[in-house]
Structure formats: C-alpha cells, structure tokens
Amino acid sequence: MKCPLMSVKLAGVAVALSGLVLAAPAADVPAGEATKHEMEGLTQIHYTAVEVFVGRSGFGFERMPPPPLVSIVKPKSLAEKKPEGKDAEEKLPKREVKHAGLEKLAAPLTRGRFLTADKTEQWVVRELLLIGLDKHPEPVVYLVDPAAEEEGPAKGRDAKTKKKEVKTRKLDAFESESVKVIQGGGELQAERKGKAMRAVAAIYAGEFCLKCHEHEGQMLGAFAYRLERVALKPEERGK
C-alpha cells in the first residue's frame, strides 16, 4: 500500500518561502561548522517545523492522535533513550489532525529564529524545503509555486486526480552529502558561510507510522533550511 506520508501529500506541504532572499556570501568566505549554540538553535527550529508539519498538514492521517515528536526527529536508537528534561516526554499538542493548505503551514515556519550567542544578532529562517526519499528513484527537493496556491485550489492540479503537481529538483552538493551522513547514522547537518547558514535534518518513521511504513526508524525525508544572520532591532534587544 502506498503511504500518503511522503508522496503527494508530503509534496503538497513542502514550504518555499517566497519574497525572502538571502544575502549572497562572499565568494572567498570558506564554509565552516556551526557552533554548539547554533546547532541547539537549529535543532529547536527543526522540532518546531516538524510539529507544525505533523499537526497542520495531516501527516497522512486524519482524526487520529499525533505521534510522539521525538520518534520522528531522531533515529530510533536515539529516540529510545530516556534523557532527562523536556525531550523525554515531549509530545505534540492533543488536537485533531486535519489537512491544511500551504498558506496555513508557512506562516509559523517563517518565524523560525534564534539569537546568536552574544545576543546582538539573530539567525532567521529564510527558506524551508522538503527533501523526499521514497517517491522517486533518487532523493529530490520539492518546490512550491506560491502563485499557484494563491490563484485557487484547482491551479496546478490534474482535472481527474485533483493532485497537486509539485516541481522537484535534484539535491545540491551540501544536501546530498548531508542526507548520506544522516542515513549513515548522523544527526542534523549544518554549515555556516559568512552571514548565511544551511542545515538538513531528518524526518523518521516513529512507532505510530508503522501503519504505512514497514520499518520503525526508517528515514522518510528531511527538511532543508537556509538561514540568514541579521541584526536585532533596538526594541528586540534584552528580550
């Protein structure tokens, strides 16, 4: 049975934030590793993105309790651990899971941000895209045409199937290498270049997902993030 989880329904909620352009990093600025503080911020943003995705996109289920969040954002070996604190019991809000359009999903994700270690600037999510692994022979990045969403639900859909036709592209070098590392047992991957930062973090099949997927812990896809470091506004400092 073909699960809708990472097929057309997943493609339909891939988020491409329009109208926001990252400042191009200088060509001579080498890519560097993200700091521990930045990795923690990226991890929290990924948790939020997956929570919104699961809770608002339908996640392939309707009128069913949402799954534990930790089982979806971490490999099975790590999700089974019982760390102290918030992650040990973290679950999604108890609400009905229903399908929602791109415009409802995009709004909370565009607010993804975290302060720099010195609290003088902040990293802001400028783009969030979905990497799909199970619908195509090779991994692809799903793209969304915001204009098609705005012009109505029939735009970009086949008259018979009513399924949205979502464009895709091949993974670039960073995305491809990140997916390989994660599939090999790694966690969130990130690189920083000047005032720009990129990250790729996985979405896994938790125990709740076994209705459609054969293997718990299977990597179903990933989110690819682009962030920009920007100055805080005077009124935002000290908060």
Short mmCIF file of C-alpha atoms in Angstrom, two decimals:
data_model
loop_
_atom_site.label_atom_id
_atom_site.label_comp_id
_atom_site.label_asym_id
_atom_site.label_seq_id
_atom_site.Cartn_x
_atom_site.Cartn_y
_atom_site.Cartn_z
CA MET A 1 0.00 0.00 0.00
CA LYS A 2 1.42 3.33 -0.99
CA CYS A 3 1.51 5.55 2.03
CA PRO A 4 0.49 9.18 1.51
CA LEU A 5 3.01 10.25 4.14
CA MET A 6 5.90 11.06 1.83
CA SER A 7 4.12 11.07 -1.51
CA VAL A 8 1.82 13.74 -2.92
CA LYS A 9 0.51 14.85 0.46
CA LEU A 10 4.05 15.43 1.69
CA ALA A 11 4.95 17.20 -1.51
CA GLY A 12 1.95 19.47 -1.13
CA VAL A 13 3.22 20.84 2.15
CA ALA A 14 6.80 21.44 1.10
CA VAL A 15 7.49 25.04 2.01
CA ALA A 16 9.33 27.51 -0.21
CA LEU A 17 9.28 30.94 1.37
CA SER A 18 8.80 33.50 -1.38
CA GLY A 19 9.93 37.10 -1.35
CA LEU A 20 12.83 36.48 1.02
CA VAL A 21 16.31 36.49 -0.48
CA LEU A 22 19.44 35.57 1.41
CA ALA A 23 22.36 37.90 1.18
CA ALA A 24 24.90 36.16 -1.05
CA PRO A 25 28.01 35.24 0.98
CA ALA A 26 31.33 36.49 -0.27
CA ALA A 27 32.96 34.03 -2.65
CA ASP A 28 36.19 33.95 -0.63
CA VAL A 29 34.48 33.12 2.67
CA PRO A 30 35.04 29.42 3.41
CA ALA A 31 32.23 27.29 4.78
CA GLY A 32 32.62 26.47 8.46
CA GLU A 33 30.93 24.27 11.03
CA ALA A 34 28.04 25.56 13.09
CA THR A 35 28.79 26.20 16.75
CA LYS A 36 27.22 24.20 19.58
CA HIS A 37 24.90 27.13 20.29
CA GLU A 38 23.85 27.28 16.64
CA MET A 39 23.25 23.52 16.49
CA GLU A 40 20.99 23.78 19.52
CA GLY A 41 19.05 26.60 17.88
CA LEU A 42 18.72 24.67 14.62
CA THR A 43 17.52 21.59 16.49
CA GLN A 44 14.77 23.58 18.18
CA ILE A 45 13.71 25.10 14.86
CA HIS A 46 13.53 21.61 13.35
CA TYR A 47 11.36 20.38 16.22
CA THR A 48 9.01 23.31 15.61
CA ALA A 49 8.91 22.74 11.85
CA VAL A 50 8.11 19.04 12.27
CA GLU A 51 5.46 19.82 14.89
CA VAL A 52 3.75 22.25 12.53
CA PHE A 53 4.10 19.79 9.66
CA VAL A 54 2.63 16.89 11.61
CA GLY A 55 -0.10 18.87 13.31
CA ARG A 56 -1.26 21.02 10.42
CA SER A 57 -0.58 19.13 7.23
CA GLY A 58 -2.38 15.95 8.21
CA PHE A 59 0.83 13.88 8.17
CA GLY A 60 -1.05 11.21 6.22
CA PHE A 61 -3.60 10.72 8.99
CA GLU A 62 -6.99 12.24 9.73
CA ARG A 63 -8.80 12.41 13.08
CA MET A 64 -6.09 10.39 14.82
CA PRO A 65 -3.82 11.27 17.76
CA PRO A 66 -0.49 12.71 16.58
CA PRO A 67 2.68 10.67 17.25
CA PRO A 68 5.43 11.41 19.81
CA LEU A 69 7.61 14.12 18.31
CA VAL A 70 10.94 12.69 19.44
CA SER A 71 10.33 9.47 17.44
CA ILE A 72 10.05 11.50 14.23
CA VAL A 73 13.01 13.87 14.53
CA LYS A 74 15.59 11.39 15.88
CA PRO A 75 16.88 7.98 14.74
CA LYS A 76 15.27 5.05 16.57
CA SER A 77 18.43 4.36 18.59
CA LEU A 78 18.39 7.90 20.00
CA ALA A 79 14.61 8.22 20.26
CA GLU A 80 14.52 5.15 22.53
CA LYS A 81 16.85 6.78 25.05
CA LYS A 82 15.24 8.39 28.09
CA PRO A 83 17.07 11.72 28.55
CA GLU A 84 16.25 13.94 31.45
CA GLY A 85 14.19 17.03 30.83
CA LYS A 86 11.84 18.12 28.11
CA ASP A 87 12.81 15.68 25.34
CA ALA A 88 11.97 12.62 27.43
CA GLU A 89 8.23 13.25 27.39
CA GLU A 90 7.82 15.74 24.56
CA LYS A 91 4.68 15.11 22.54
CA LEU A 92 2.62 17.14 20.14
CA PRO A 93 -0.43 19.10 21.33
CA LYS A 94 -3.53 16.93 21.73
CA ARG A 95 -5.70 18.06 18.86
CA GLU A 96 -7.40 16.57 15.84
CA VAL A 97 -5.10 16.17 12.87
CA LYS A 98 -6.61 17.65 9.73
CA HIS A 99 -5.27 18.70 6.36
CA ALA A 100 -4.31 22.33 5.78
CA GLY A 101 -3.11 24.34 2.83
CA LEU A 102 0.37 25.73 2.26
CA GLU A 103 -0.59 29.20 3.43
CA LYS A 104 -1.55 27.88 6.88
CA LEU A 105 1.65 25.87 7.20
CA ALA A 106 4.04 28.57 6.02
CA ALA A 107 3.13 31.32 8.49
CA PRO A 108 4.53 29.79 11.71
CA LEU A 109 7.60 28.43 9.93
CA THR A 110 8.65 31.85 8.67
CA ARG A 111 9.02 32.91 12.30
CA GLY A 112 11.79 30.39 12.93
CA ARG A 113 14.72 32.21 14.52
CA PHE A 114 17.16 32.13 17.40
CA LEU A 115 19.60 34.58 18.97
CA THR A 116 23.35 34.45 18.45
CA ALA A 117 25.42 33.52 21.49
CA ASP A 118 26.20 37.17 22.27
CA LYS A 119 22.51 38.13 21.79
CA THR A 120 23.34 41.02 19.45
CA GLU A 121 22.04 39.32 16.29
CA GLN A 122 19.69 36.53 15.32
CA TRP A 123 19.55 33.69 12.81
CA VAL A 124 16.32 33.83 10.80
CA VAL A 125 14.89 31.06 8.60
CA ARG A 126 14.65 32.35 5.03
CA GLU A 127 13.80 29.11 3.24
CA LEU A 128 12.47 25.71 4.22
CA LEU A 129 12.18 22.91 1.66
CA LEU A 130 11.23 19.26 1.86
CA ILE A 131 13.59 16.51 0.70
CA GLY A 132 11.66 13.40 -0.36
CA LEU A 133 13.23 9.95 -0.36
CA ASP A 134 10.52 7.40 -1.20
CA LYS A 135 8.57 8.68 -4.20
CA HIS A 136 11.40 8.98 -6.71
CA PRO A 137 14.33 6.69 -7.63
CA GLU A 138 16.71 9.32 -6.25
CA PRO A 139 16.14 11.88 -3.47
CA VAL A 140 14.54 15.12 -4.67
CA VAL A 141 13.76 18.55 -3.25
CA TYR A 142 10.12 19.54 -3.60
CA LEU A 143 9.41 23.05 -4.86
CA VAL A 144 6.19 25.02 -4.48
CA ASP A 145 4.81 27.73 -6.75
CA PRO A 146 3.27 30.28 -4.33
CA ALA A 147 1.27 31.84 -7.19
CA ALA A 148 -0.48 28.54 -7.84
CA GLU A 149 -1.60 28.43 -4.21
CA GLU A 150 -2.90 31.98 -4.32
CA GLU A 151 -4.91 31.51 -7.51
CA GLY A 152 -7.06 28.74 -6.09
CA PRO A 153 -7.08 25.02 -5.27
CA ALA A 154 -7.64 23.96 -8.88
CA LYS A 155 -4.49 25.69 -10.15
CA GLY A 156 -1.72 23.21 -10.97
CA ARG A 157 -3.94 20.16 -10.43
CA ASP A 158 -4.90 17.43 -12.83
CA ALA A 159 -8.62 17.59 -13.63
CA LYS A 160 -9.09 13.88 -12.88
CA THR A 161 -6.81 13.19 -9.96
CA LYS A 162 -7.02 16.61 -8.29
CA LYS A 163 -3.48 16.06 -7.07
CA LYS A 164 -1.15 19.00 -6.97
CA GLU A 165 1.71 18.80 -9.44
CA VAL A 166 4.74 19.85 -7.45
CA LYS A 167 8.00 20.58 -9.21
CA THR A 168 11.20 18.99 -7.94
CA ARG A 169 14.93 19.46 -8.34
CA LYS A 170 17.99 17.36 -7.63
CA LEU A 171 19.79 17.75 -4.35
CA ASP A 172 22.78 20.07 -4.41
CA ALA A 173 26.16 19.00 -3.05
CA PHE A 174 25.50 20.07 0.55
CA GLU A 175 22.04 18.49 0.66
CA SER A 176 23.26 15.26 -0.93
CA GLU A 177 26.20 14.87 1.45
CA SER A 178 24.02 15.73 4.45
CA VAL A 179 21.46 13.06 3.54
CA LYS A 180 24.23 10.47 3.17
CA VAL A 181 25.68 11.36 6.58
CA ILE A 182 22.26 11.21 8.25
CA GLN A 183 21.41 7.91 6.58
CA GLY A 184 24.71 6.60 7.90
CA GLY A 185 23.69 7.36 11.47
CA GLY A 186 24.45 11.07 11.77
CA GLU A 187 22.11 13.75 13.06
CA LEU A 188 21.35 17.29 11.91
CA GLN A 189 23.97 18.61 9.49
CA ALA A 190 24.83 22.31 9.18
CA GLU A 191 27.39 24.63 7.64
CA ARG A 192 27.94 28.35 8.08
CA LYS A 193 29.34 30.75 5.49
CA GLY A 194 29.52 34.39 6.48
CA LYS A 195 26.02 35.56 7.39
CA ALA A 196 24.38 32.54 5.75
CA MET A 197 23.80 29.12 7.25
CA ARG A 198 22.34 25.92 5.86
CA ALA A 199 21.05 22.82 7.61
CA VAL A 200 19.45 19.48 6.80
CA ALA A 201 17.56 17.48 9.43
CA ALA A 202 15.70 14.19 9.06
CA ILE A 203 12.11 13.05 9.45
CA TYR A 204 11.81 9.44 10.65
CA ALA A 205 9.04 6.85 10.87
CA GLY A 206 8.10 6.59 14.53
CA GLU A 207 6.14 3.69 16.02
CA PHE A 208 2.90 5.45 15.12
CA CYS A 209 3.93 5.47 11.44
CA LEU A 210 4.10 1.67 11.13
CA LYS A 211 0.55 1.57 9.78
CA CYS A 212 2.02 2.69 6.46
CA HIS A 213 5.75 2.00 6.78
CA GLU A 214 7.33 -1.39 7.38
CA HIS A 215 10.31 -0.38 9.48
CA GLU A 216 10.27 1.81 12.56
CA GLY A 217 13.09 4.33 12.42
CA GLN A 218 13.06 4.47 8.61
CA MET A 219 14.21 7.86 7.32
CA LEU A 220 11.22 9.19 5.36
CA GLY A 221 12.66 12.52 4.29
CA ALA A 222 14.27 15.68 5.59
CA PHE A 223 13.84 19.42 5.85
CA ALA A 224 16.48 21.65 4.22
CA TYR A 225 16.89 25.07 5.84
CA ARG A 226 18.54 28.31 4.78
CA LEU A 227 19.07 30.95 7.43
CA GLU A 228 20.46 34.48 7.48
CA ARG A 229 22.13 36.28 10.39
CA VAL A 230 20.60 39.72 10.87
CA ALA A 231 20.94 42.48 13.44
CA LEU A 232 18.41 42.79 16.22
CA LYS A 233 16.16 45.81 16.21
CA PRO A 234 16.72 48.12 19.22
CA GLU A 235 13.36 47.14 20.72
CA GLU A 236 14.25 43.43 20.44
CA ARG A 237 17.44 43.65 22.47
CA GLY A 238 17.34 42.48 26.04
CA LYS A 239 14.29 40.29 25.50
#
